[in-house]
Coordinates of C-alpha atoms and ligand atoms in Angstrom, one line a residue:
X1 CA 3.6 8.0 20.4
X2 CA 6.7 7.6 18.7
X3 CA 6.1 5.4 15.9
X4 CA 9.2 3.8 13.9
X5 CA 7.9 3.7 9.9
X6 CA 9.9 1.4 8.4
X7 CA 9.6 1.6 4.3
X8 CA 7.4 4.8 5.2
X9 CA 8.9 6.6 1.5
X10 CA 6.5 4.2 -0.3
X11 CA 3.2 4.6 -1.9
X12 CA 0.9 3.3 1.7
X13 CA 3.8 4.1 3.4
X14 CA 3.4 7.9 2.9
X15 CA -0.3 7.9 4.0
X16 CA -0.1 6.5 6.5
X17 CA 2.9 9.2 8.2
X18 CA 0.1 11.6 7.2
X19 CA -2.6 9.8 8.9
X20 CA -0.4 9.5 12.2
X21 CA 1.0 12.5 12.1
X22 CA -2.2 14.9 12.1
X23 CA -3.7 12.1 14.8
X24 CA -0.4 13.7 16.7
X25 CA 1.6 11.0 17.0
X26 CA 5.2 11.4 16.2
X27 CA 7.3 9.3 13.4
X28 CA 10.1 8.3 12.5
X29 CA 10.3 6.6 8.6
X30 CA 13.4 4.7 8.2
X31 CA 13.8 3.2 4.3
X32 CA 16.1 2.1 2.2
X33 CA 14.3 4.1 -1.2
X34 CA 15.2 1.4 -3.0
X35 CA 11.4 2.1 -4.4
X36 CA 10.7 5.6 -3.8
X37 CA 12.3 9.3 -3.1
X38 CA 13.9 11.2 -0.4
X39 CA 11.4 13.8 -1.9
X40 CA 8.5 12.3 -0.6
X41 CA 9.4 13.8 3.0
X42 CA 9.3 17.7 1.9
X43 CA 6.0 16.5 0.3
X44 CA 5.4 15.2 4.0
X45 CA 6.0 18.3 5.5
X46 CA 4.0 20.5 3.1
X47 CA 0.6 18.4 4.4
X48 CA 1.0 18.6 7.7
X49 CA 3.7 21.1 8.2
X50 CA 5.2 19.3 10.4
X51 CA 9.2 17.9 9.0
X52 CA 8.8 14.0 9.1
X53 CA 12.9 12.5 10.6
X54 CA 13.9 10.0 8.4
X55 CA 16.7 7.5 8.7
X56 CA 18.5 6.0 5.5
X57 CA 18.5 2.1 6.5
X58 CA 18.1 -0.8 5.2
X59 CA 16.4 -3.1 7.3
X60 CA 18.8 -6.4 5.5
X61 CA 21.3 -4.7 8.0
X62 CA 20.5 -5.7 11.5
X63 CA 23.2 -3.8 13.1
X64 CA 22.2 -0.9 11.4
X65 CA 18.8 -2.0 12.0
X66 CA 19.9 -2.1 15.8
X67 CA 21.5 0.9 16.5
X68 CA 18.5 3.2 15.3
X69 CA 16.4 1.3 17.8
X70 CA 18.7 1.5 20.5
X71 CA 19.4 5.9 19.2
X72 CA 14.9 6.3 19.4
X73 CA 12.6 5.7 21.7
X74 CA 10.3 3.6 19.8
X75 CA 6.8 2.8 21.6
X76 CA 5.6 0.5 17.8
X77 CA 6.8 -0.4 14.9
X78 CA 5.1 0.2 11.8
X79 CA 6.6 -2.4 8.9
X80 CA 5.9 -1.4 4.8
X81 CA 9.4 -2.4 3.5
X82 CA 9.0 -4.9 1.2
X83 CA 9.1 -5.6 -2.5
X84 CA 5.9 -6.1 -4.0
X85 CA 5.9 -6.9 -7.1
X86 CA 4.6 -10.3 -8.0
X87 CA 6.4 -11.1 -11.4
X88 CA 9.5 -9.1 -10.4
X89 CA 9.1 -12.7 -7.6
X90 CA 8.9 -15.0 -9.5
X91 CA 12.2 -13.9 -11.9
X92 CA 14.0 -13.3 -9.0
X93 CA 12.8 -15.4 -6.0
X94 CA 15.5 -15.4 -3.1
X95 CA 15.9 -11.9 -3.0
X96 CA 12.3 -11.1 -2.3
X97 CA 13.0 -14.1 0.1
X98 CA 16.0 -11.9 1.5
X99 CA 14.5 -8.6 1.5
X100 CA 10.8 -9.3 3.0
X101 CA 11.8 -12.5 5.2
X102 CA 15.1 -11.3 6.4
X103 CA 14.9 -7.9 6.8
X104 CA 11.8 -8.5 8.4
X105 CA 13.9 -11.3 11.1
X106 CA 16.4 -8.7 11.7
X107 CA 13.4 -6.0 12.4
X108 CA 12.3 -8.6 14.6
X109 CA 15.4 -9.3 16.7
X110 CA 16.9 -5.5 16.9
X111 CA 12.9 -4.5 17.9
X112 CA 13.8 -8.0 21.2
X113 CA 16.7 -5.7 21.4
X114 CA 15.9 -2.2 22.5
X115 CA 13.3 -4.7 23.7
X116 CA 10.0 -2.8 20.8
X117 CA 6.6 -4.7 21.6
X118 CA 4.0 -3.3 19.6
X119 CA 4.6 -4.3 15.5
X120 CA 1.9 -2.7 12.8
X121 CA 2.6 -5.7 9.8
X122 CA 1.6 -5.3 5.7
X123 CA -0.4 -8.3 4.8
X124 CA -2.0 -8.5 1.9
X125 CA -4.8 -10.1 0.3
X126 CA -3.2 -13.2 -1.6
X127 CA -2.3 -14.4 1.5
X128 CA -5.6 -16.2 0.2
X129 CA -4.3 -17.4 -2.9
X130 CA -7.5 -18.3 -5.3
X131 CA -10.4 -17.7 -2.8
X132 CA -13.3 -20.9 -1.8
X133 CA -15.7 -18.1 -1.5
X134 CA -16.0 -14.7 -1.5
X135 CA -16.0 -12.5 0.8
X136 CA -13.2 -13.7 1.9
X137 CA -13.2 -13.5 6.4
X138 CA -10.3 -13.9 7.7
X139 CA -10.1 -17.4 8.8
X140 CA -10.2 -18.6 5.1
X141 CA -8.0 -21.2 4.3
X142 CA -4.3 -19.8 3.4
X143 CA -2.7 -20.2 -0.2
X144 CA 0.4 -18.5 -2.3
X145 CA 0.6 -19.2 -5.7
X146 CA 3.6 -17.1 -5.7
X147 CA 6.9 -16.2 -4.1
X148 CA 5.3 -12.8 -3.2
X149 CA 2.6 -13.8 -1.2
X150 CA 4.9 -16.5 -0.2
X151 CA 7.4 -13.8 1.2
X152 CA 3.5 -12.5 3.4
X153 CA 2.6 -16.0 4.7
X154 CA 5.9 -17.0 6.2
X155 CA 7.0 -14.0 7.7
X156 CA 2.3 -14.1 9.3
X157 CA 3.1 -17.6 10.5
X158 CA 7.0 -16.4 12.5
X159 CA 5.7 -13.7 13.5
X160 CA 2.7 -15.9 15.1
X161 CA 5.6 -18.0 16.2
X162 CA 7.4 -15.4 17.9
X163 CA 3.9 -14.2 19.8
X164 CA 3.8 -17.4 21.3
X165 CA 7.2 -17.7 22.7
X166 CA 6.6 -13.8 23.5
X167 CA 3.1 -13.3 25.3
X168 CA 4.4 -9.0 25.8
X169 CA 4.6 -9.7 21.9
X170 CA 1.9 -7.5 20.1
X171 CA 1.2 -7.1 15.9
X172 CA -2.0 -6.3 13.8
X173 CA -1.5 -8.6 11.2
X174 CA -3.0 -6.1 8.5
X175 CA -3.8 -7.8 4.7
X176 CA -4.6 -5.4 2.5
X177 CA -6.9 -5.3 -0.6
X178 CA -6.1 -3.4 -3.7
X179 CA -5.6 0.3 -2.9
X180 CA -5.6 3.1 -5.3
X181 CA -5.8 6.7 -5.1
X182 CA -3.6 9.3 -3.3
X183 CA -4.1 12.4 -0.7
X184 CA -6.2 15.0 -1.6
X185 CA -3.5 17.8 -1.6
X186 CA -2.5 15.6 -4.6
X187 CA 1.2 15.6 -3.2
X188 CA 1.4 12.5 -2.5
X189 CA 0.5 8.9 -4.2
X190 CA 0.9 5.8 -6.0
X191 CA 4.9 6.0 -7.9
X192 CA 5.9 3.0 -9.9
X193 CA 9.0 2.9 -11.7
X194 CA 9.4 1.9 -16.3
X195 CA 5.3 0.4 -16.6
X196 CA 2.9 0.0 -13.6
X197 CA 2.8 -3.8 -12.5
X198 CA -1.3 -2.4 -10.5
X199 CA -4.1 -1.3 -12.6
X200 CA -5.5 1.9 -11.4
X201 CA -1.2 2.9 -12.6
X202 CA -1.5 2.0 -15.7
X203 CA -4.8 3.2 -16.6
X204 CA -4.1 6.5 -15.2
X205 CA -0.9 6.2 -18.5
X206 CA -3.1 5.4 -20.2
X207 CA -5.0 9.0 -19.7
X208 CA -2.8 10.8 -19.2
X209 CA -1.2 9.5 -23.3
X210 CA 1.8 7.7 -22.0
X211 CA 0.6 4.6 -22.7
X212 CA -1.2 4.1 -25.7
X213 CA -3.9 1.4 -24.1
X214 CA -4.4 -0.4 -20.9
X215 CA -4.1 -4.0 -22.3
X216 CA -7.0 -6.3 -19.8
X217 CA -6.1 -10.0 -18.8
X218 CA -8.8 -12.3 -19.5
X219 CA -12.4 -10.8 -20.7
X220 CA -14.0 -14.2 -20.2
X221 CA -13.6 -14.8 -16.1
X222 CA -17.0 -15.8 -15.0
X223 CA -17.7 -12.4 -13.8
X224 CA -20.3 -10.1 -14.4
X225 CA -18.8 -8.6 -17.1
X226 CA -15.8 -11.4 -17.9
X227 CA -13.6 -9.4 -15.7
X228 CA -12.0 -9.2 -12.9
X229 CA -13.4 -7.8 -9.6
X230 CA -10.9 -7.6 -7.2
X231 CA -12.1 -4.6 -3.8
X232 CA -10.0 -1.6 -3.7
X233 CA -10.0 0.5 -1.1
X234 CA -8.8 4.1 -1.0
X235 CA -5.1 5.2 0.3
X236 CA -6.3 6.7 2.8
X237 CA -9.0 4.8 4.2
X238 CA -6.1 2.2 4.7
X239 CA -4.2 4.3 6.4
X240 CA -6.4 5.8 8.8
X241 CA -6.6 1.5 9.6
X242 CA -2.5 0.7 10.2
X243 CA -3.5 4.4 12.8
X244 CA -6.7 2.6 14.8
X245 CA -4.1 -0.5 15.1
X246 CA -1.6 1.1 16.8
X247 CA -3.6 2.0 18.8
X248 CA -5.4 -1.3 20.4
X249 CA -2.3 -2.9 20.1
X250 CA -2.0 0.1 22.9
X251 CA -4.6 0.1 24.5
X252 CA -6.5 -3.9 25.0
X253 CA -3.0 -5.9 24.7
X254 CA -3.7 -8.2 21.8
X255 CA -3.0 -9.2 18.3
X256 CA -4.9 -9.5 15.9
X257 CA -5.6 -10.2 12.0
X258 CA -8.3 -8.7 10.2
X259 CA -8.8 -8.2 6.5
X260 CA -8.5 -4.4 4.8
X261 CA -11.4 -3.6 1.9
X262 CA -14.1 -2.0 1.4
X263 CA -16.2 -5.4 1.3
X264 CA -16.9 -4.3 -2.8
X265 CA -15.9 -6.1 -5.8
X266 CA -15.7 -4.0 -8.8
X267 CA -14.3 -5.4 -12.3
X268 CA -11.7 -4.4 -14.0
X269 CA -14.0 -2.1 -16.9
X270 CA -16.2 -1.0 -14.3
X271 CA -13.1 0.5 -13.2
X272 CA -12.1 1.8 -16.0
X273 CA -15.5 3.6 -16.3
X274 CA -15.4 5.3 -13.3
X275 CA -12.0 6.5 -14.2
X276 CA -13.5 7.9 -16.9
X277 CA -16.0 10.0 -15.6
X278 CA -13.4 10.9 -12.8
X279 CA -10.8 12.4 -15.2
X280 CA -12.8 13.4 -18.5
X281 CA -10.0 11.3 -20.3
X282 CA -10.9 8.5 -22.3
X283 CA -9.0 5.3 -21.6
X284 CA -8.2 2.5 -24.8
X285 CA -8.8 -0.4 -23.6
X286 CA -8.4 -4.3 -25.8
X287 CA -9.0 -7.1 -24.2
X288 CA -6.1 -9.8 -23.5
X289 CA -5.7 -13.7 -22.4
X290 CA -5.8 -14.6 -19.0
X291 CA -2.9 -13.6 -16.9
X292 CA -1.2 -16.7 -15.3
X293 CA -1.5 -16.6 -11.9
X294 CA -4.7 -13.8 -11.8
X295 CA -8.4 -15.2 -9.7
X296 CA -11.2 -14.9 -11.4
X297 CA -13.0 -12.1 -8.4
X298 CA -11.5 -11.9 -4.5
X299 CA -13.4 -9.5 -2.5
X300 CA -13.4 -8.9 1.7
X301 CA -15.1 -9.6 4.3
X302 CA -14.2 -6.2 6.1
X303 CA -16.7 -6.3 9.2
X304 CA -14.0 -7.2 11.6
X305 CA -11.9 -5.1 11.7
X306 CA -15.6 -2.7 12.3
X307 CA -15.4 -4.7 15.0
X308 CA -12.5 -4.6 16.8
X309 CA -10.8 -2.0 15.4
X310 CA -14.2 -0.1 14.5
X311 CA -13.3 1.1 11.3
X312 CA -14.9 0.9 8.1
X313 CA -13.1 2.1 4.4
X314 CA -15.3 5.4 3.6
X315 CA -14.4 6.5 0.2
X316 CA -15.9 4.8 -2.9
X317 CA -14.9 3.7 -6.7
X318 CA -15.6 7.7 -7.9
X319 CA -13.0 9.3 -4.8
X320 CA -10.6 6.6 -5.8
X321 CA -10.3 7.5 -9.5
X322 CA -10.8 11.6 -9.0
X323 CA -7.6 11.5 -6.1
X324 CA -5.6 8.8 -8.4
X325 CA -5.7 11.0 -11.4
X326 CA -5.7 14.6 -9.4
X327 CA -2.5 12.2 -8.5
X328 CA -1.3 12.2 -11.8
X329 CA -2.6 15.9 -13.7
X330 CA -0.5 17.0 -10.9
X331 CA 2.1 15.1 -11.2
X332 CA 3.7 13.8 -14.4
X333 CA 7.0 12.9 -13.7
X334 CA 5.8 11.1 -9.6
X335 CA 8.7 12.2 -7.5
X336 CA 11.2 12.3 -10.4
X337 CA 9.6 17.1 -11.4
X338 CA 7.7 18.9 -9.7
X339 CA 4.8 19.7 -8.7
X340 CA 2.0 20.8 -11.5
X341 CA 0.1 24.5 -10.6
X342 CA 3.4 25.7 -8.5
X343 CA 3.9 28.2 -11.3
X344 CA 7.9 26.0 -11.8
X345 CA 7.2 23.5 -13.9
X346 CA 4.2 23.4 -16.0
X347 CA 3.2 20.5 -16.8
X348 CA 3.3 19.5 -20.2
X349 CA 1.0 17.8 -21.6
X350 CA -2.0 17.8 -19.4
X351 CA -4.8 20.4 -20.5
X352 CA -7.3 19.5 -18.7
X353 CA -10.4 18.0 -19.9
X354 CA -13.9 18.3 -18.6
X355 CA -13.9 18.7 -15.1
X356 CA -10.2 18.3 -14.7
X357 CA -9.6 22.3 -14.2
X358 CA -9.7 21.5 -10.7
X359 CA -6.3 19.8 -9.1
X360 CA -4.3 23.2 -10.8
X361 CA -6.0 25.2 -8.0
X362 CA -4.6 23.4 -4.8
Ligands
LIG401 N1 0.0 -1.6 -2.8 C1 -0.1 -3.2 -3.1 O1 -0.9 -2.7 -3.7 C2 0.1 -3.9 -1.3 C3 -0.8 -4.9 -1.1 C4 -0.7 -5.6 -0.4 C5 -0.1 -5.9 -0.1 N2 1.0 -4.9 0.1 C6 2.5 -4.4 0.4 O2 2.2 -3.6 2.0 C7 3.9 -2.6 2.3 C8 3.9 -1.4 0.8 O3 3.6 -1.2 0.2 P1 3.6 -0.2 -1.5 O4 2.3 0.0 -1.8 O5 3.6 1.4 0.0 O6 5.7 -0.4 -1.6 P2 5.8 1.3 -2.0 O7 7.3 0.1 -2.8 O8 5.7 2.0 -2.8 O9 7.1 0.7 -0.5 C9 7.8 -0.2 0.2 C10 9.0 0.7 1.1 O10 9.6 0.0 1.3 C11 11.1 0.6 1.6 N3 12.1 -1.2 1.3 C12 11.6 -1.9 0.9 N4 12.4 -2.7 1.1 C13 13.4 -2.1 2.1 C14 15.0 -2.4 2.6 N5 15.3 -3.2 2.3 N6 14.4 -1.9 3.3 C15 14.5 -0.3 4.0 N7 13.5 -0.2 2.7 C16 13.3 -1.3 2.4 C17 10.5 1.7 -0.7 O11 11.9 1.8 -0.4 C18 9.7 1.6 -0.6 O12 9.8 3.3 0.2 C19 4.8 -3.7 1.5 O13 5.1 -4.5 2.1 C20 3.7 -4.3 0.8 O14 4.4 -5.8 0.0 C21 0.7 -3.5 -0.5

């Protein structure tokens, strides 16, 4: 299939492009690079051996989108393009509504204009808010606690309405739990601007000596060790689920909504310890006040994805930590630096400790 990957230069999008290309699909990335770097394109080519087509496009520009979709003959669209920082969304809700909701409406209109009726949408476990029970099933009550979450819920609903009005339109609505890790090559990974919002990039930053210690928000939750419990999923497992979802849409002509997680809850302290083992680095931390809006524990029941897509997560927390550290280790400056170990520019301050030498040999 020929696939438009909106937001394909970002963290999850870039890993999905690898999975799509390795499966033999034809990929065009559409991205405005508001939270990514064009340098990812050369890295994708290095991993897959295939040059990746890319068009700079902003979802808020409907005419540009229509032109793009009419210029190519796409079989489907995968839609990653969104702003995603919860805290930021509380400060700038209108920007989030415009980018994530209006942008998606523009994309859907462009798809209608170009007669494309398969969509894979990046939703999130955030639509469950503070769930009444774990593991969370897809039929659980939906409720949101912040503007970012509202954009995901609203988009799920408006896509649902579109499917009702247009029976030939099919969507795979994928609710991600907590994506972490990086491609095992160490060439692509998560590259947040500034201080990371998510736990794993923050841990990497502390392990690399760029922040003094990790702040753990809350040590008195009703969980086994008092810290929050989440369902971390390796980004390459997540990427594979998109390929499976796309093929499900093509083969079955039916929409679906599925959770994408491992089905296993891991506490913040467990993740820190696993990371220390994988990297050989200490991760100093302090437990601070709970953060408003955080919930004690959320993990997925991923059995529906298994049943419908034949998909299940393969990689464990050790692999997630190892690959996250390899990415950090080889790319101390993210995409703005050069890859460590290529002999072009050494990665300053990244002398490996135990078990951390292998990334340089890649
Ligand atoms: N990373 C997570 O923890 C997580 C969890 C659940 C859901 N999601 C969702 O998955 C998707 C991908 O997340 P990610 O972590 O890869 O984020 P990311 O920020 O790395 O990638 C998003 C990409 O979309 C692009 N983009 C944003 N707005 C755009 C616009 N208006 N026009 C064109 N391009 C635009 C950005 O430049 C970036 O390349 C998002 O929709 C996010 O909400 C992410």
